[in-house]
Tab-separated table of N, CA and C in Angstrom:
chain	number	residue	atom	x	y	z
A	1	UNK	N	71.868	86.909	108.006
A	1	UNK	CA	73.134	86.903	108.709
A	1	UNK	C	74.213	86.169	107.905
A	2	UNK	N	73.830	85.005	107.344
A	2	UNK	CA	74.775	84.235	106.540
A	2	UNK	C	75.234	85.027	105.321
A	3	UNK	N	74.291	85.686	104.666
A	3	UNK	CA	74.650	86.463	103.470
A	3	UNK	C	75.552	87.645	103.823
A	4	UNK	N	75.370	88.214	105.004
A	4	UNK	CA	76.234	89.315	105.453
A	4	UNK	C	77.665	88.819	105.641
A	5	UNK	N	77.815	87.667	106.283
A	5	UNK	CA	79.151	87.104	106.476
A	5	UNK	C	79.783	86.706	105.151
A	6	UNK	N	78.954	86.202	104.240
A	6	UNK	CA	79.473	85.812	102.930
A	6	UNK	C	79.985	87.037	102.169
A	7	UNK	N	79.219	88.125	102.221
A	7	UNK	CA	79.640	89.361	101.570
A	7	UNK	C	80.909	89.919	102.245
A	8	UNK	N	80.928	89.914	103.570
A	8	UNK	CA	82.091	90.386	104.314
A	8	UNK	C	83.326	89.555	103.974
A	9	UNK	N	83.148	88.247	103.886
A	9	UNK	CA	84.254	87.354	103.538
A	9	UNK	C	84.783	87.677	102.135
A	10	UNK	N	83.895	87.931	101.214
A	10	UNK	CA	84.306	88.230	99.836
A	10	UNK	C	85.037	89.563	99.739
A	11	UNK	N	84.512	90.593	100.379
A	11	UNK	CA	85.148	91.904	100.278
A	11	UNK	C	86.411	92.001	101.120
A	12	UNK	N	86.446	91.328	102.257
A	12	UNK	CA	87.645	91.333	103.107
A	12	UNK	C	88.802	90.644	102.379
A	13	UNK	N	88.474	89.720	101.484
A	13	UNK	CA	89.493	88.995	100.721
A	13	UNK	C	90.329	89.953	99.869
A	14	UNK	N	89.736	91.032	99.376
A	14	UNK	CA	90.497	92.022	98.612
A	14	UNK	C	91.586	92.646	99.479
A	15	UNK	N	91.238	92.981	100.712
A	15	UNK	CA	92.209	93.563	101.638
A	15	UNK	C	93.306	92.560	101.965
A	16	UNK	N	92.921	91.320	102.203
A	16	UNK	CA	93.903	90.280	102.518
A	16	UNK	C	94.858	90.084	101.346
A	17	UNK	N	94.323	89.948	100.155
A	17	UNK	CA	95.169	89.752	98.977
A	17	UNK	C	96.097	90.948	98.777
A	18	UNK	N	95.566	92.136	98.918
A	18	UNK	CA	96.391	93.338	98.776
A	18	UNK	C	97.531	93.349	99.783
A	19	UNK	N	97.229	93.027	101.038
A	19	UNK	CA	98.256	93.071	102.085
A	19	UNK	C	99.304	91.976	101.896
A	20	UNK	N	98.892	90.790	101.467
A	20	UNK	CA	99.873	89.726	101.231
A	20	UNK	C	100.799	90.112	100.084
A	21	UNK	N	100.234	90.704	99.037
A	21	UNK	CA	101.052	91.144	97.904
A	21	UNK	C	102.029	92.237	98.351
A	22	UNK	N	101.550	93.213	99.092
A	22	UNK	CA	102.413	94.300	99.559
A	22	UNK	C	103.527	93.770	100.457
A	23	UNK	N	103.170	92.937	101.435
A	23	UNK	CA	104.164	92.399	102.363
A	23	UNK	C	105.191	91.530	101.641
A	24	UNK	N	104.727	90.716	100.712
A	24	UNK	CA	105.623	89.827	99.978
A	24	UNK	C	106.593	90.616	99.111
A	25	UNK	N	106.056	91.535	98.304
A	25	UNK	CA	106.934	92.282	97.412
A	25	UNK	C	107.840	93.240	98.173
A	26	UNK	N	107.374	93.775	99.278
A	26	UNK	CA	108.221	94.625	100.114
A	26	UNK	C	109.415	93.820	100.642
A	27	UNK	N	109.142	92.639	101.187
A	27	UNK	CA	110.216	91.800	101.730
A	27	UNK	C	111.144	91.302	100.624
A	28	UNK	N	110.583	90.897	99.489
A	28	UNK	CA	111.417	90.441	98.379
A	28	UNK	C	112.318	91.565	97.861
A	29	UNK	N	111.748	92.740	97.666
A	29	UNK	CA	112.511	93.877	97.159
A	29	UNK	C	113.645	94.247	98.117
A	30	UNK	N	113.337	94.326	99.396
A	30	UNK	CA	114.344	94.714	100.378
A	30	UNK	C	115.399	93.623	100.575
A	31	UNK	N	115.018	92.372	100.399
A	31	UNK	CA	116.001	91.288	100.490
A	31	UNK	C	116.955	91.337	99.310
A	32	UNK	N	116.411	91.512	98.121
A	32	UNK	CA	117.238	91.540	96.911
A	32	UNK	C	118.163	92.753	96.902
A	33	UNK	N	117.648	93.911	97.313
A	33	UNK	CA	118.452	95.138	97.278
A	33	UNK	C	119.272	95.359	98.546
A	34	UNK	N	119.208	94.396	99.483
A	34	UNK	CA	119.988	94.446	100.729
A	34	UNK	C	119.707	95.701	101.559
A	35	UNK	N	118.445	96.075	101.618
A	35	UNK	CA	118.049	97.229	102.432
A	35	UNK	C	117.853	96.797	103.875
A	36	UNK	N	117.806	97.760	104.765
A	36	UNK	CA	117.647	97.491	106.192
A	36	UNK	C	116.180	97.257	106.547
A	37	UNK	N	115.983	96.412	107.538
A	37	UNK	CA	114.659	96.149	108.097
A	37	UNK	C	114.263	97.354	108.941
A	38	UNK	N	113.047	97.842	108.730
A	38	UNK	CA	112.585	99.036	109.432
A	38	UNK	C	111.287	98.744	110.177
A	39	UNK	N	110.867	99.693	110.988
A	39	UNK	CA	109.597	99.578	111.720
A	39	UNK	C	108.445	99.428	110.731
A	40	UNK	N	108.541	100.091	109.611
A	40	UNK	CA	107.503	100.011	108.573
A	40	UNK	C	107.317	98.564	108.097
A	41	UNK	N	108.414	97.843	107.930
A	41	UNK	CA	108.350	96.447	107.493
A	41	UNK	C	107.651	95.586	108.543
A	42	UNK	N	107.959	95.849	109.806
A	42	UNK	CA	107.308	95.147	110.904
A	42	UNK	C	105.805	95.399	110.876
A	43	UNK	N	105.414	96.630	110.660
A	43	UNK	CA	103.997	96.984	110.646
A	43	UNK	C	103.257	96.355	109.472
A	44	UNK	N	103.894	96.337	108.318
A	44	UNK	CA	103.275	95.710	107.145
A	44	UNK	C	103.056	94.219	107.401
A	45	UNK	N	104.080	93.545	107.927
A	45	UNK	CA	103.961	92.114	108.214
A	45	UNK	C	102.893	91.859	109.281
A	46	UNK	N	102.859	92.701	110.302
A	46	UNK	CA	101.871	92.539	111.375
A	46	UNK	C	100.452	92.779	110.860
A	47	UNK	N	100.238	93.822	110.075
A	47	UNK	CA	98.906	94.105	109.552
A	47	UNK	C	98.437	92.980	108.638
A	48	UNK	N	99.357	92.422	107.853
A	48	UNK	CA	99.014	91.280	107.003
A	48	UNK	C	98.586	90.095	107.856
A	49	UNK	N	99.306	89.854	108.936
A	49	UNK	CA	98.953	88.784	109.864
A	49	UNK	C	97.558	89.004	110.447
A	50	UNK	N	97.279	90.215	110.881
A	50	UNK	CA	95.991	90.525	111.518
A	50	UNK	C	94.834	90.361	110.536
A	51	UNK	N	94.943	90.960	109.348
A	51	UNK	CA	93.819	90.871	108.400
A	51	UNK	C	93.609	89.443	107.913
A	52	UNK	N	94.681	88.671	107.794
A	52	UNK	CA	94.512	87.281	107.354
A	52	UNK	C	93.847	86.437	108.441
A	53	UNK	N	94.157	86.696	109.705
A	53	UNK	CA	93.500	85.958	110.785
A	53	UNK	C	92.017	86.331	110.904
A	54	UNK	N	91.703	87.599	110.737
A	54	UNK	CA	90.298	88.010	110.760
A	54	UNK	C	89.539	87.337	109.626
A	55	UNK	N	90.149	87.292	108.459
A	55	UNK	CA	89.525	86.650	107.306
A	55	UNK	C	89.309	85.161	107.555
A	56	UNK	N	90.276	84.525	108.188
A	56	UNK	CA	90.137	83.112	108.525
A	56	UNK	C	88.974	82.889	109.487
A	57	UNK	N	88.823	83.759	110.469
A	57	UNK	CA	87.709	83.631	111.413
A	57	UNK	C	86.360	83.803	110.722
A	58	UNK	N	86.279	84.764	109.817
A	58	UNK	CA	85.042	84.943	109.045
A	58	UNK	C	84.759	83.694	108.210
A	59	UNK	N	85.811	83.124	107.617
A	59	UNK	CA	85.660	81.900	106.841
A	59	UNK	C	85.190	80.730	107.688
A	60	UNK	N	85.708	80.622	108.919
A	60	UNK	CA	85.251	79.568	109.828
A	60	UNK	C	83.764	79.716	110.141
A	61	UNK	N	83.321	80.945	110.374
A	61	UNK	CA	81.901	81.183	110.645
A	61	UNK	C	81.069	80.719	109.456
A	62	UNK	N	81.495	81.066	108.259
A	62	UNK	CA	80.768	80.640	107.052
A	62	UNK	C	80.763	79.121	106.906
A	63	UNK	N	81.901	78.507	107.127
A	63	UNK	CA	82.025	77.067	106.937
A	63	UNK	C	81.109	76.306	107.899
A	64	UNK	N	81.077	76.741	109.152
A	64	UNK	CA	80.241	76.050	110.129
A	64	UNK	C	78.763	76.400	109.996
A	65	UNK	N	78.443	77.557	109.456
A	65	UNK	CA	77.052	77.978	109.322
A	65	UNK	C	76.409	77.488	108.018
A	66	UNK	N	77.190	76.964	107.107
A	66	UNK	CA	76.686	76.649	105.771
A	66	UNK	C	75.826	75.391	105.683
A	67	UNK	N	75.910	74.490	106.615
A	67	UNK	CA	75.125	73.247	106.597
A	67	UNK	C	75.392	72.397	105.361
A	68	UNK	N	76.632	72.315	104.942
A	68	UNK	CA	76.972	71.467	103.796
A	68	UNK	C	76.676	70.000	104.085
A	69	UNK	N	76.963	69.597	105.316
A	69	UNK	CA	76.894	68.181	105.645
A	69	UNK	C	75.488	67.702	105.954
A	70	UNK	N	74.554	68.611	106.166
A	70	UNK	CA	73.168	68.171	106.363
A	70	UNK	C	72.495	67.894	105.023
A	71	UNK	N	72.980	68.531	103.966
A	71	UNK	CA	72.401	68.359	102.644
A	71	UNK	C	73.036	67.220	101.857
A	72	UNK	N	74.343	67.013	102.054
A	72	UNK	CA	75.078	66.018	101.278
A	72	UNK	C	76.014	65.246	102.201
A	73	UNK	N	76.302	64.013	101.820
A	73	UNK	CA	77.297	63.252	102.571
A	73	UNK	C	78.688	63.672	102.089
A	74	UNK	N	79.697	63.300	102.849
A	74	UNK	CA	81.064	63.659	102.465
A	74	UNK	C	81.445	63.008	101.136
A	75	UNK	N	80.956	61.807	100.883
A	75	UNK	CA	81.220	61.140	99.609
A	75	UNK	C	80.641	61.907	98.434
A	76	UNK	N	79.422	62.426	98.592
A	76	UNK	CA	78.795	63.221	97.525
A	76	UNK	C	79.544	64.531	97.308
A	77	UNK	N	79.987	65.140	98.384
A	77	UNK	CA	80.749	66.389	98.276
A	77	UNK	C	82.051	66.149	97.520
A	78	UNK	N	82.720	65.052	97.824
A	78	UNK	CA	84.008	64.764	97.185
A	78	UNK	C	83.854	64.410	95.710
A	79	UNK	N	82.699	63.917	95.299
A	79	UNK	CA	82.459	63.592	93.895
A	79	UNK	C	82.137	64.835	93.064
A	80	UNK	N	81.631	65.875	93.697
A	80	UNK	CA	81.256	67.113	93.013
A	80	UNK	C	82.437	68.085	93.097
A	81	UNK	N	83.052	68.414	91.956
A	81	UNK	CA	84.266	69.229	91.932
A	81	UNK	C	84.062	70.617	92.552
A	82	UNK	N	82.931	71.246	92.281
A	82	UNK	CA	82.670	72.575	92.831
A	82	UNK	C	82.491	72.529	94.339
A	83	UNK	N	81.698	71.574	94.795
A	83	UNK	CA	81.488	71.436	96.241
A	83	UNK	C	82.783	71.062	96.949
A	84	UNK	N	83.558	70.159	96.357
A	84	UNK	CA	84.829	69.752	96.963
A	84	UNK	C	85.758	70.952	97.107
A	85	UNK	N	85.783	71.781	96.079
A	85	UNK	CA	86.619	72.971	96.134
A	85	UNK	C	86.153	73.931	97.223
A	86	UNK	N	84.844	74.162	97.307
A	86	UNK	CA	84.305	75.112	98.282
A	86	UNK	C	84.356	74.599	99.717
A	87	UNK	N	84.142	73.321	99.907
A	87	UNK	CA	83.992	72.770	101.252
A	87	UNK	C	85.306	72.222	101.810
A	88	UNK	N	86.185	71.717	100.946
A	88	UNK	CA	87.394	71.062	101.435
A	88	UNK	C	88.667	71.797	101.000
A	89	UNK	N	88.859	71.940	99.697
A	89	UNK	CA	90.137	72.443	99.185
A	89	UNK	C	90.389	73.906	99.533
A	90	UNK	N	89.422	74.763	99.292
A	90	UNK	CA	89.591	76.191	99.575
A	90	UNK	C	89.855	76.454	101.060
A	91	UNK	N	89.018	75.939	101.974
A	91	UNK	CA	89.281	76.198	103.393
A	91	UNK	C	90.616	75.630	103.878
A	92	UNK	N	90.959	74.433	103.430
A	92	UNK	CA	92.211	73.817	103.873
A	92	UNK	C	93.425	74.584	103.351
A	93	UNK	N	93.389	74.984	102.098
A	93	UNK	CA	94.497	75.736	101.514
A	93	UNK	C	94.649	77.094	102.184
A	94	UNK	N	93.537	77.761	102.452
A	94	UNK	CA	93.617	79.064	103.109
A	94	UNK	C	94.096	78.938	104.555
A	95	UNK	N	93.708	77.869	105.220
A	95	UNK	CA	94.200	77.616	106.574
A	95	UNK	C	95.715	77.415	106.556
A	96	UNK	N	96.213	76.680	105.591
A	96	UNK	CA	97.659	76.477	105.456
A	96	UNK	C	98.358	77.800	105.150
A	97	UNK	N	97.768	78.624	104.283
A	97	UNK	CA	98.358	79.919	103.945
A	97	UNK	C	98.445	80.820	105.179
A	98	UNK	N	97.399	80.864	105.975
A	98	UNK	CA	97.416	81.687	107.195
A	98	UNK	C	98.423	81.123	108.198
A	99	UNK	N	98.536	79.812	108.260
A	99	UNK	CA	99.544	79.200	109.144
A	99	UNK	C	100.948	79.590	108.701
A	100	UNK	N	101.195	79.611	107.389
A	100	UNK	CA	102.508	80.020	106.884
A	100	UNK	C	102.797	81.488	107.197
A	101	UNK	N	101.793	82.340	107.067
A	101	UNK	CA	101.970	83.751	107.419
A	101	UNK	C	102.311	83.873	108.904
A	102	UNK	N	101.607	83.124	109.730
A	102	UNK	CA	101.845	83.156	111.170
A	102	UNK	C	103.249	82.655	111.509
A	103	UNK	N	103.651	81.561	110.904
A	103	UNK	CA	104.986	81.011	111.154
A	103	UNK	C	106.062	81.986	110.682
A	104	UNK	N	105.880	82.540	109.487
A	104	UNK	CA	106.856	83.498	108.966
A	104	UNK	C	106.978	84.722	109.841
A	105	UNK	N	105.852	85.224	110.313
A	105	UNK	CA	105.868	86.396	111.188
A	105	UNK	C	106.569	86.074	112.504
A	106	UNK	N	106.248	84.930	113.086
A	106	UNK	CA	106.855	84.549	114.366
A	106	UNK	C	108.351	84.308	114.230
A	107	UNK	N	108.751	83.631	113.177
A	107	UNK	CA	110.175	83.341	112.971
A	107	UNK	C	110.977	84.610	112.683
A	108	UNK	N	110.409	85.548	111.955
A	108	UNK	CA	111.174	86.742	111.595
A	108	UNK	C	111.503	87.581	112.821
A	109	UNK	N	110.652	87.539	113.839
A	109	UNK	CA	110.908	88.328	115.048
A	109	UNK	C	112.118	87.819	115.823
A	110	UNK	N	112.455	86.537	115.661
A	110	UNK	CA	113.576	85.944	116.389
A	110	UNK	C	114.916	86.150	115.692
A	111	UNK	N	114.870	86.571	114.438
A	111	UNK	CA	116.116	86.794	113.688
A	111	UNK	C	116.772	88.096	114.151
A	112	UNK	N	118.087	88.139	114.072
A	112	UNK	CA	118.823	89.286	114.595
A	112	UNK	C	119.259	90.290	113.531
A	113	UNK	N	119.428	89.835	112.295
A	113	UNK	CA	119.882	90.747	111.247
A	113	UNK	C	118.743	91.093	110.296
A	114	UNK	N	118.874	92.256	109.667
A	114	UNK	CA	117.845	92.732	108.740
A	114	UNK	C	117.617	91.755	107.597
A	115	UNK	N	118.718	91.262	107.017
A	115	UNK	CA	118.599	90.370	105.870
A	115	UNK	C	117.851	89.092	106.245
A	116	UNK	N	118.156	88.522	107.393
A	116	UNK	CA	117.468	87.295	107.820
A	116	UNK	C	115.993	87.542	108.125
A	117	UNK	N	115.687	88.687	108.731
A	117	UNK	CA	114.287	89.023	109.013
A	117	UNK	C	113.491	89.126	107.720
A	118	UNK	N	114.022	89.883	106.772
A	118	UNK	CA	113.324	90.107	105.509
A	118	UNK	C	113.235	88.826	104.676
A	119	UNK	N	114.284	88.031	104.701
A	119	UNK	CA	114.278	86.781	103.946
A	119	UNK	C	113.231	85.819	104.490
A	120	UNK	N	113.089	85.765	105.803
A	120	UNK	CA	112.081	84.889	106.414
A	120	UNK	C	110.679	85.313	106.006
A	121	UNK	N	110.407	86.609	106.082
A	121	UNK	CA	109.095	87.107	105.650
A	121	UNK	C	108.887	86.799	104.169
A	122	UNK	N	109.905	87.056	103.362
A	122	UNK	CA	109.787	86.849	101.919
A	122	UNK	C	109.441	85.401	101.589
A	123	UNK	N	110.114	84.463	102.214
A	123	UNK	CA	109.895	83.049	101.899
A	123	UNK	C	108.492	82.604	102.319
A	124	UNK	N	108.136	82.829	103.568
A	124	UNK	CA	106.850	82.330	104.066
A	124	UNK	C	105.665	83.057	103.434
A	125	UNK	N	105.768	84.363	103.278
A	125	UNK	CA	104.657	85.119	102.701
A	125	UNK	C	104.507	84.826	101.210
A	126	UNK	N	105.607	84.545	100.506
A	126	UNK	CA	105.513	84.198	99.082
A	126	UNK	C	104.791	82.873	98.895
A	127	UNK	N	105.130	81.885	99.703
A	127	UNK	CA	104.442	80.592	99.615
A	127	UNK	C	102.956	80.770	99.933
A	128	UNK	N	102.663	81.563	100.961
A	128	UNK	CA	101.265	81.824	101.316
A	128	UNK	C	100.540	82.526	100.161
A	129	UNK	N	101.192	83.490	99.531
A	129	UNK	CA	100.584	84.200	98.397
A	129	UNK	C	100.272	83.245	97.250
A	130	UNK	N	101.185	82.349	96.946
A	130	UNK	CA	100.955	81.375	95.870
A	130	UNK	C	99.753	80.494	96.204
A	131	UNK	N	99.669	80.037	97.443
A	131	UNK	CA	98.524	79.207	97.844
A	131	UNK	C	97.207	79.974	97.744
A	132	UNK	N	97.214	81.209	98.194
A	132	UNK	CA	95.991	82.026	98.132
A	132	UNK	C	95.566	82.248	96.688
A	133	UNK	N	96.509	82.594	95.833
A	133	UNK	CA	96.179	82.818	94.422
A	133	UNK	C	95.683	81.539	93.749
A	134	UNK	N	96.202	80.397	94.189
A	134	UNK	CA	95.797	79.123	93.581
A	134	UNK	C	94.365	78.735	93.934
A	135	UNK	N	93.884	79.120	95.111
A	135	UNK	CA	92.574	78.645	95.546
A	135	UNK	C	91.509	79.725	95.686
A	136	UNK	N	91.772	80.912	95.200
A	136	UNK	CA	90.698	81.909	95.157
A	136	UNK	C	89.687	81.436	94.122
A	137	UNK	N	88.401	81.422	94.463
A	137	UNK	CA	87.394	81.039	93.465
A	137	UNK	C	87.193	82.195	92.477
A	138	UNK	N	88.066	82.270	91.489
A	138	UNK	CA	88.122	83.423	90.587
A	138	UNK	C	86.807	83.684	89.868
A	139	UNK	N	86.121	82.661	89.421
A	139	UNK	CA	84.863	82.860	88.682
A	139	UNK	C	83.832	83.570	89.561
A	140	UNK	N	83.721	83.135	90.788
A	140	UNK	CA	82.773	83.747	91.725
A	140	UNK	C	83.237	85.131	92.137
A	141	UNK	N	84.518	85.240	92.391
A	141	UNK	CA	85.078	86.462	92.940
A	141	UNK	C	85.029	87.626	91.948
A	142	UNK	N	85.320	87.357	90.703
A	142	UNK	CA	85.349	88.426	89.703
A	142	UNK	C	83.948	88.809	89.204
A	143	UNK	N	82.942	88.001	89.470
A	143	UNK	CA	81.572	88.296	89.050
A	143	UNK	C	80.789	89.061	90.089
A	144	UNK	N	81.436	89.497	91.153
A	144	UNK	CA	80.723	90.216	92.215
A	144	UNK	C	80.336	91.598	91.771
């Protein structure tokens, strides 16, 4: 069961990364070129929100099922760079990224003009994208 969730978490990450990139570049492009906000933009932002939340839930299941703390103390985990990254830094950074996506999505719905809607998505989703790219375990991820 654990290995199934781990595999699902790894493969779902491709969809999440793809959607964050699409939503970010769509909002950035439309903001720069002063295009109008459309239903399509709303759907892209919403789908990105949904897939990122599902991914976060899968990650929570993995984090709680992994038994990191029964094998090592928190001090030992913090001394080991790989364990610290997997147990503390990666989950915390991804949680912040999903929170930024959620905040950006919620704030953009309250804006009245196309430019403000797109700019809000662009700012929050870009920061989230940078955080996600910074904490993806690239060595593990690319060796799948």
